[in-house]
PDB file of C-alpha atoms in Angstrom:
ATOM      1  CA  UNK A   8      20.286 -20.042  13.643  1.00 55.00           C
ATOM      2  CA  UNK A   9      16.868 -21.029  14.956  1.00 67.00           C
ATOM      3  CA  UNK A  10      15.206 -18.473  17.234  1.00 76.00           C
ATOM      4  CA  UNK A  11      13.960 -19.551  20.639  1.00 90.00           C
ATOM      5  CA  UNK A  12      10.391 -19.805  21.922  1.00 90.00           C
ATOM      6  CA  UNK A  13      10.305 -16.222  23.217  1.00 92.00           C
ATOM      7  CA  UNK A  14      11.284 -14.813  19.812  1.00 93.00           C
ATOM      8  CA  UNK A  15       8.831 -17.140  18.077  1.00 93.00           C
ATOM      9  CA  UNK A  16       6.014 -16.008  20.393  1.00 94.00           C
ATOM     10  CA  UNK A  17       6.846 -12.354  19.697  1.00 94.00           C
ATOM     11  CA  UNK A  18       6.940 -12.981  15.942  1.00 93.00           C
ATOM     12  CA  UNK A  19       3.489 -14.573  16.175  1.00 95.00           C
ATOM     13  CA  UNK A  20       2.168 -11.623  18.209  1.00 96.00           C
ATOM     14  CA  UNK A  21       3.599  -9.184  15.664  1.00 95.00           C
ATOM     15  CA  UNK A  22       2.061 -11.142  12.778  1.00 95.00           C
ATOM     16  CA  UNK A  23      -1.354 -11.124  14.464  1.00 97.00           C
ATOM     17  CA  UNK A  24      -1.119  -7.336  14.821  1.00 96.00           C
ATOM     18  CA  UNK A  25      -0.089  -6.965  11.182  1.00 95.00           C
ATOM     19  CA  UNK A  26      -3.034  -9.141  10.159  1.00 97.00           C
ATOM     20  CA  UNK A  27      -5.400  -6.998  12.245  1.00 97.00           C
ATOM     21  CA  UNK A  28      -4.111  -3.881  10.477  1.00 96.00           C
ATOM     22  CA  UNK A  29      -4.675  -5.442   7.060  1.00 95.00           C
ATOM     23  CA  UNK A  30      -8.169  -6.457   8.197  1.00 97.00           C
ATOM     24  CA  UNK A  31      -8.939  -2.820   9.081  1.00 97.00           C
ATOM     25  CA  UNK A  32      -8.081  -1.809   5.511  1.00 97.00           C
ATOM     26  CA  UNK A  33     -10.040  -4.759   4.117  1.00 97.00           C
ATOM     27  CA  UNK A  34     -13.159  -3.711   6.065  1.00 98.00           C
ATOM     28  CA  UNK A  35     -12.771  -0.154   4.805  1.00 97.00           C
ATOM     29  CA  UNK A  36     -12.443  -1.412   1.236  1.00 98.00           C
ATOM     30  CA  UNK A  37     -15.464  -3.702   1.587  1.00 98.00           C
ATOM     31  CA  UNK A  38     -17.627  -0.792   2.806  1.00 97.00           C
ATOM     32  CA  UNK A  39     -17.039   0.760  -0.614  1.00 97.00           C
ATOM     33  CA  UNK A  40     -17.358  -2.420  -2.670  1.00 97.00           C
ATOM     34  CA  UNK A  41     -13.597  -2.611  -3.223  1.00 97.00           C
ATOM     35  CA  UNK A  42     -10.877  -5.143  -2.609  1.00 97.00           C
ATOM     36  CA  UNK A  43      -8.031  -4.091  -0.349  1.00 97.00           C
ATOM     37  CA  UNK A  44      -5.714  -3.843  -3.383  1.00 97.00           C
ATOM     38  CA  UNK A  45      -8.216  -1.585  -5.168  1.00 97.00           C
ATOM     39  CA  UNK A  46      -8.301   0.608  -2.065  1.00 98.00           C
ATOM     40  CA  UNK A  47      -4.506   0.780  -2.021  1.00 97.00           C
ATOM     41  CA  UNK A  48      -4.341   1.664  -5.737  1.00 98.00           C
ATOM     42  CA  UNK A  49      -6.864   4.474  -5.220  1.00 98.00           C
ATOM     43  CA  UNK A  50      -4.792   5.674  -2.275  1.00 98.00           C
ATOM     44  CA  UNK A  51      -1.603   5.718  -4.342  1.00 98.00           C
ATOM     45  CA  UNK A  52      -3.306   7.601  -7.163  1.00 98.00           C
ATOM     46  CA  UNK A  53      -4.974  10.083  -4.797  1.00 98.00           C
ATOM     47  CA  UNK A  54      -1.642  11.047  -3.234  1.00 97.00           C
ATOM     48  CA  UNK A  55       0.185  11.121  -6.600  1.00 95.00           C
ATOM     49  CA  UNK A  56      -1.650  13.814  -8.569  1.00 89.00           C
ATOM     50  CA  UNK A  57       1.086  13.646 -11.226  1.00 91.00           C
ATOM     51  CA  UNK A  58       0.226   9.977 -11.696  1.00 93.00           C
ATOM     52  CA  UNK A  59       1.933   6.669 -11.195  1.00 94.00           C
ATOM     53  CA  UNK A  60       2.935   3.812 -13.488  1.00 94.00           C
ATOM     54  CA  UNK A  61       1.538   0.316 -13.109  1.00 94.00           C
ATOM     55  CA  UNK A  62       5.064  -0.923 -12.406  1.00 93.00           C
ATOM     56  CA  UNK A  63       5.518   1.565  -9.572  1.00 95.00           C
ATOM     57  CA  UNK A  64       2.198   0.476  -8.045  1.00 97.00           C
ATOM     58  CA  UNK A  65       3.115  -3.179  -8.464  1.00 96.00           C
ATOM     59  CA  UNK A  66       6.476  -2.612  -6.774  1.00 96.00           C
ATOM     60  CA  UNK A  67       5.050  -0.562  -3.919  1.00 95.00           C
ATOM     61  CA  UNK A  68       2.257  -2.999  -3.120  1.00 96.00           C
ATOM     62  CA  UNK A  69       4.270  -6.152  -3.880  1.00 93.00           C
ATOM     63  CA  UNK A  70       1.428  -7.237  -6.129  1.00 95.00           C
ATOM     64  CA  UNK A  71       1.912  -8.794  -9.556  1.00 95.00           C
ATOM     65  CA  UNK A  72       1.434  -6.662 -12.661  1.00 93.00           C
ATOM     66  CA  UNK A  73      -1.640  -8.652 -13.735  1.00 96.00           C
ATOM     67  CA  UNK A  74      -3.462  -7.711 -10.520  1.00 96.00           C
ATOM     68  CA  UNK A  75      -2.609  -4.034 -10.972  1.00 97.00           C
ATOM     69  CA  UNK A  76      -3.644  -4.217 -14.631  1.00 96.00           C
ATOM     70  CA  UNK A  77      -7.032  -5.717 -13.700  1.00 97.00           C
ATOM     71  CA  UNK A  78      -7.628  -2.954 -11.147  1.00 98.00           C
ATOM     72  CA  UNK A  79      -6.562  -0.229 -13.571  1.00 97.00           C
ATOM     73  CA  UNK A  80      -8.745  -1.712 -16.326  1.00 97.00           C
ATOM     74  CA  UNK A  81     -11.761  -1.648 -13.998  1.00 97.00           C
ATOM     75  CA  UNK A  82     -11.066   1.951 -12.981  1.00 97.00           C
ATOM     76  CA  UNK A  83     -10.624   2.903 -16.642  1.00 97.00           C
ATOM     77  CA  UNK A  84     -13.981   1.356 -17.618  1.00 97.00           C
ATOM     78  CA  UNK A  85     -15.610   3.395 -14.854  1.00 97.00           C
ATOM     79  CA  UNK A  86     -14.005   6.584 -16.170  1.00 97.00           C
ATOM     80  CA  UNK A  87     -11.977   7.109 -13.005  1.00 98.00           C
ATOM     81  CA  UNK A  88      -8.511   7.183 -14.580  1.00 97.00           C
ATOM     82  CA  UNK A  89      -6.712   8.392 -17.653  1.00 96.00           C
ATOM     83  CA  UNK A  90      -3.272   7.710 -19.079  1.00 94.00           C
ATOM     84  CA  UNK A  91      -0.439  10.174 -19.610  1.00 92.00           C
ATOM     85  CA  UNK A  92       2.641   9.284 -21.663  1.00 86.00           C
ATOM     86  CA  UNK A  93       5.937   9.326 -19.773  1.00 78.00           C
ATOM     87  CA  UNK A  94       8.219  11.687 -21.708  1.00 77.00           C
ATOM     88  CA  UNK A  95      11.382   9.854 -20.653  1.00 75.00           C
ATOM     89  CA  UNK A  96      10.034   6.457 -21.721  1.00 72.00           C
ATOM     90  CA  UNK A  97       7.194   6.510 -24.239  1.00 71.00           C
ATOM     91  CA  UNK A  98       6.484   2.813 -23.615  1.00 76.00           C
ATOM     92  CA  UNK A  99       5.258   3.673 -20.129  1.00 81.00           C
ATOM     93  CA  UNK A 100       2.140   5.569 -19.168  1.00 90.00           C
ATOM     94  CA  UNK A 101       1.392   7.270 -15.906  1.00 94.00           C
ATOM     95  CA  UNK A 102      -2.074   6.657 -14.561  1.00 96.00           C
ATOM     96  CA  UNK A 103      -3.904   9.645 -13.119  1.00 97.00           C
ATOM     97  CA  UNK A 104      -7.312  10.043 -11.567  1.00 97.00           C
ATOM     98  CA  UNK A 105      -9.803  11.882 -13.738  1.00 97.00           C
ATOM     99  CA  UNK A 106     -12.015  14.550 -12.180  1.00 97.00           C
ATOM    100  CA  UNK A 107     -14.680  11.853 -11.818  1.00 97.00           C
ATOM    101  CA  UNK A 108     -12.102   9.552 -10.236  1.00 97.00           C
ATOM    102  CA  UNK A 109     -11.023  12.247  -7.766  1.00 97.00           C
ATOM    103  CA  UNK A 110     -14.660  12.832  -6.794  1.00 97.00           C
ATOM    104  CA  UNK A 111     -15.158   9.079  -6.299  1.00 97.00           C
ATOM    105  CA  UNK A 112     -11.892   8.547  -4.398  1.00 97.00           C
ATOM    106  CA  UNK A 113     -12.309  11.631  -2.210  1.00 97.00           C
ATOM    107  CA  UNK A 114     -15.150  10.028  -0.247  1.00 95.00           C
ATOM    108  CA  UNK A 115     -13.091   6.882   0.307  1.00 97.00           C
ATOM    109  CA  UNK A 116      -9.465   7.942   0.641  1.00 98.00           C
ATOM    110  CA  UNK A 117      -9.781  11.143   2.677  1.00 97.00           C
ATOM    111  CA  UNK A 118     -11.739   9.553   5.557  1.00 97.00           C
ATOM    112  CA  UNK A 119      -9.308   6.610   5.585  1.00 97.00           C
ATOM    113  CA  UNK A 120      -6.279   8.911   5.566  1.00 97.00           C
ATOM    114  CA  UNK A 121      -7.834  10.963   8.374  1.00 97.00           C
ATOM    115  CA  UNK A 122      -8.406   7.771  10.389  1.00 97.00           C
ATOM    116  CA  UNK A 123      -4.765   6.735   9.877  1.00 97.00           C
ATOM    117  CA  UNK A 124      -3.527  10.175  10.924  1.00 97.00           C
ATOM    118  CA  UNK A 125      -5.787  10.275  13.978  1.00 98.00           C
ATOM    119  CA  UNK A 126      -4.690   6.765  14.996  1.00 97.00           C
ATOM    120  CA  UNK A 127      -1.068   7.916  14.899  1.00 96.00           C
ATOM    121  CA  UNK A 128      -1.883  11.226  16.587  1.00 97.00           C
ATOM    122  CA  UNK A 129      -3.300   9.279  19.541  1.00 97.00           C
ATOM    123  CA  UNK A 130       0.319   8.481  20.435  1.00 97.00           C
ATOM    124  CA  UNK A 131       3.096  10.847  21.519  1.00 98.00           C
ATOM    125  CA  UNK A 132       5.301  11.948  18.610  1.00 97.00           C
ATOM    126  CA  UNK A 133       8.320  10.235  20.168  1.00 98.00           C
ATOM    127  CA  UNK A 134       6.450   6.905  20.078  1.00 97.00           C
ATOM    128  CA  UNK A 135       5.367   7.479  16.479  1.00 97.00           C
ATOM    129  CA  UNK A 136       8.988   8.079  15.468  1.00 97.00           C
ATOM    130  CA  UNK A 137      10.056   4.988  17.408  1.00 98.00           C
ATOM    131  CA  UNK A 138       7.357   2.936  15.674  1.00 97.00           C
ATOM    132  CA  UNK A 139       8.523   4.086  12.239  1.00 97.00           C
ATOM    133  CA  UNK A 140      12.183   3.457  13.112  1.00 98.00           C
ATOM    134  CA  UNK A 141      11.522  -0.023  14.489  1.00 97.00           C
ATOM    135  CA  UNK A 142       9.234  -0.942  11.593  1.00 96.00           C
ATOM    136  CA  UNK A 143      11.979   0.188   9.214  1.00 97.00           C
ATOM    137  CA  UNK A 144      14.509  -2.023  10.992  1.00 97.00           C
ATOM    138  CA  UNK A 145      12.293  -5.134  10.990  1.00 95.00           C
ATOM    139  CA  UNK A 146      11.352  -4.567   7.336  1.00 94.00           C
ATOM    140  CA  UNK A 147      14.984  -4.248   6.269  1.00 95.00           C
ATOM    141  CA  UNK A 148      15.932  -7.297   8.359  1.00 95.00           C
ATOM    142  CA  UNK A 149      13.120  -9.316   6.778  1.00 93.00           C
ATOM    143  CA  UNK A 150      14.135  -8.246   3.272  1.00 92.00           C
ATOM    144  CA  UNK A 151      17.708  -9.330   3.987  1.00 94.00           C
ATOM    145  CA  UNK A 152      16.770 -12.653   5.628  1.00 92.00           C
ATOM    146  CA  UNK A 153      14.220 -13.583   2.965  1.00 92.00           C
ATOM    147  CA  UNK A 154      16.764 -12.701   0.250  1.00 91.00           C
ATOM    148  CA  UNK A 155      19.076 -15.235   1.912  1.00 89.00           C
ATOM    149  CA  UNK A 156      16.378 -17.892   1.433  1.00 89.00           C
ATOM    150  CA  UNK A 157      15.919 -16.937  -2.227  1.00 78.00           C
ATOM    151  CA  UNK A 158      19.645 -17.266  -2.906  1.00 74.00           C
ATOM    152  CA  UNK A 159      19.835 -20.832  -1.572  1.00 67.00           C
TER     153      UNK A 159
END
């Protein structure tokens, strides 16, 4: 089934908005001398004080393991992370921010998180819930439709 012009126009409008959102994060990252993926890794680690594996970060960000490894290696060389063995699977290590890493990330992640929260808070809660629900639906639909392409 091929969608009509109206649907195509709306898809394009949605994609432009998504691209603008990514650009906001990219500008924030650039202000701190980071790539957008480095910003996202710092964000994940900041909000996971118990740590996170490289695989979990790779899965969450839909970024290949080599990219995550390069980011983690850079953060390690700067003394911003440390590794903790995963008791259930000794082959895996959780990555945690060191005290130095938390100090570094605090000045980047907290203002960005506050900006995200304030941007949402500018809308009525009912609209925020609707946004999350609709974004969930489109994401699940896209996952299903793109999986159909992969299977062919």
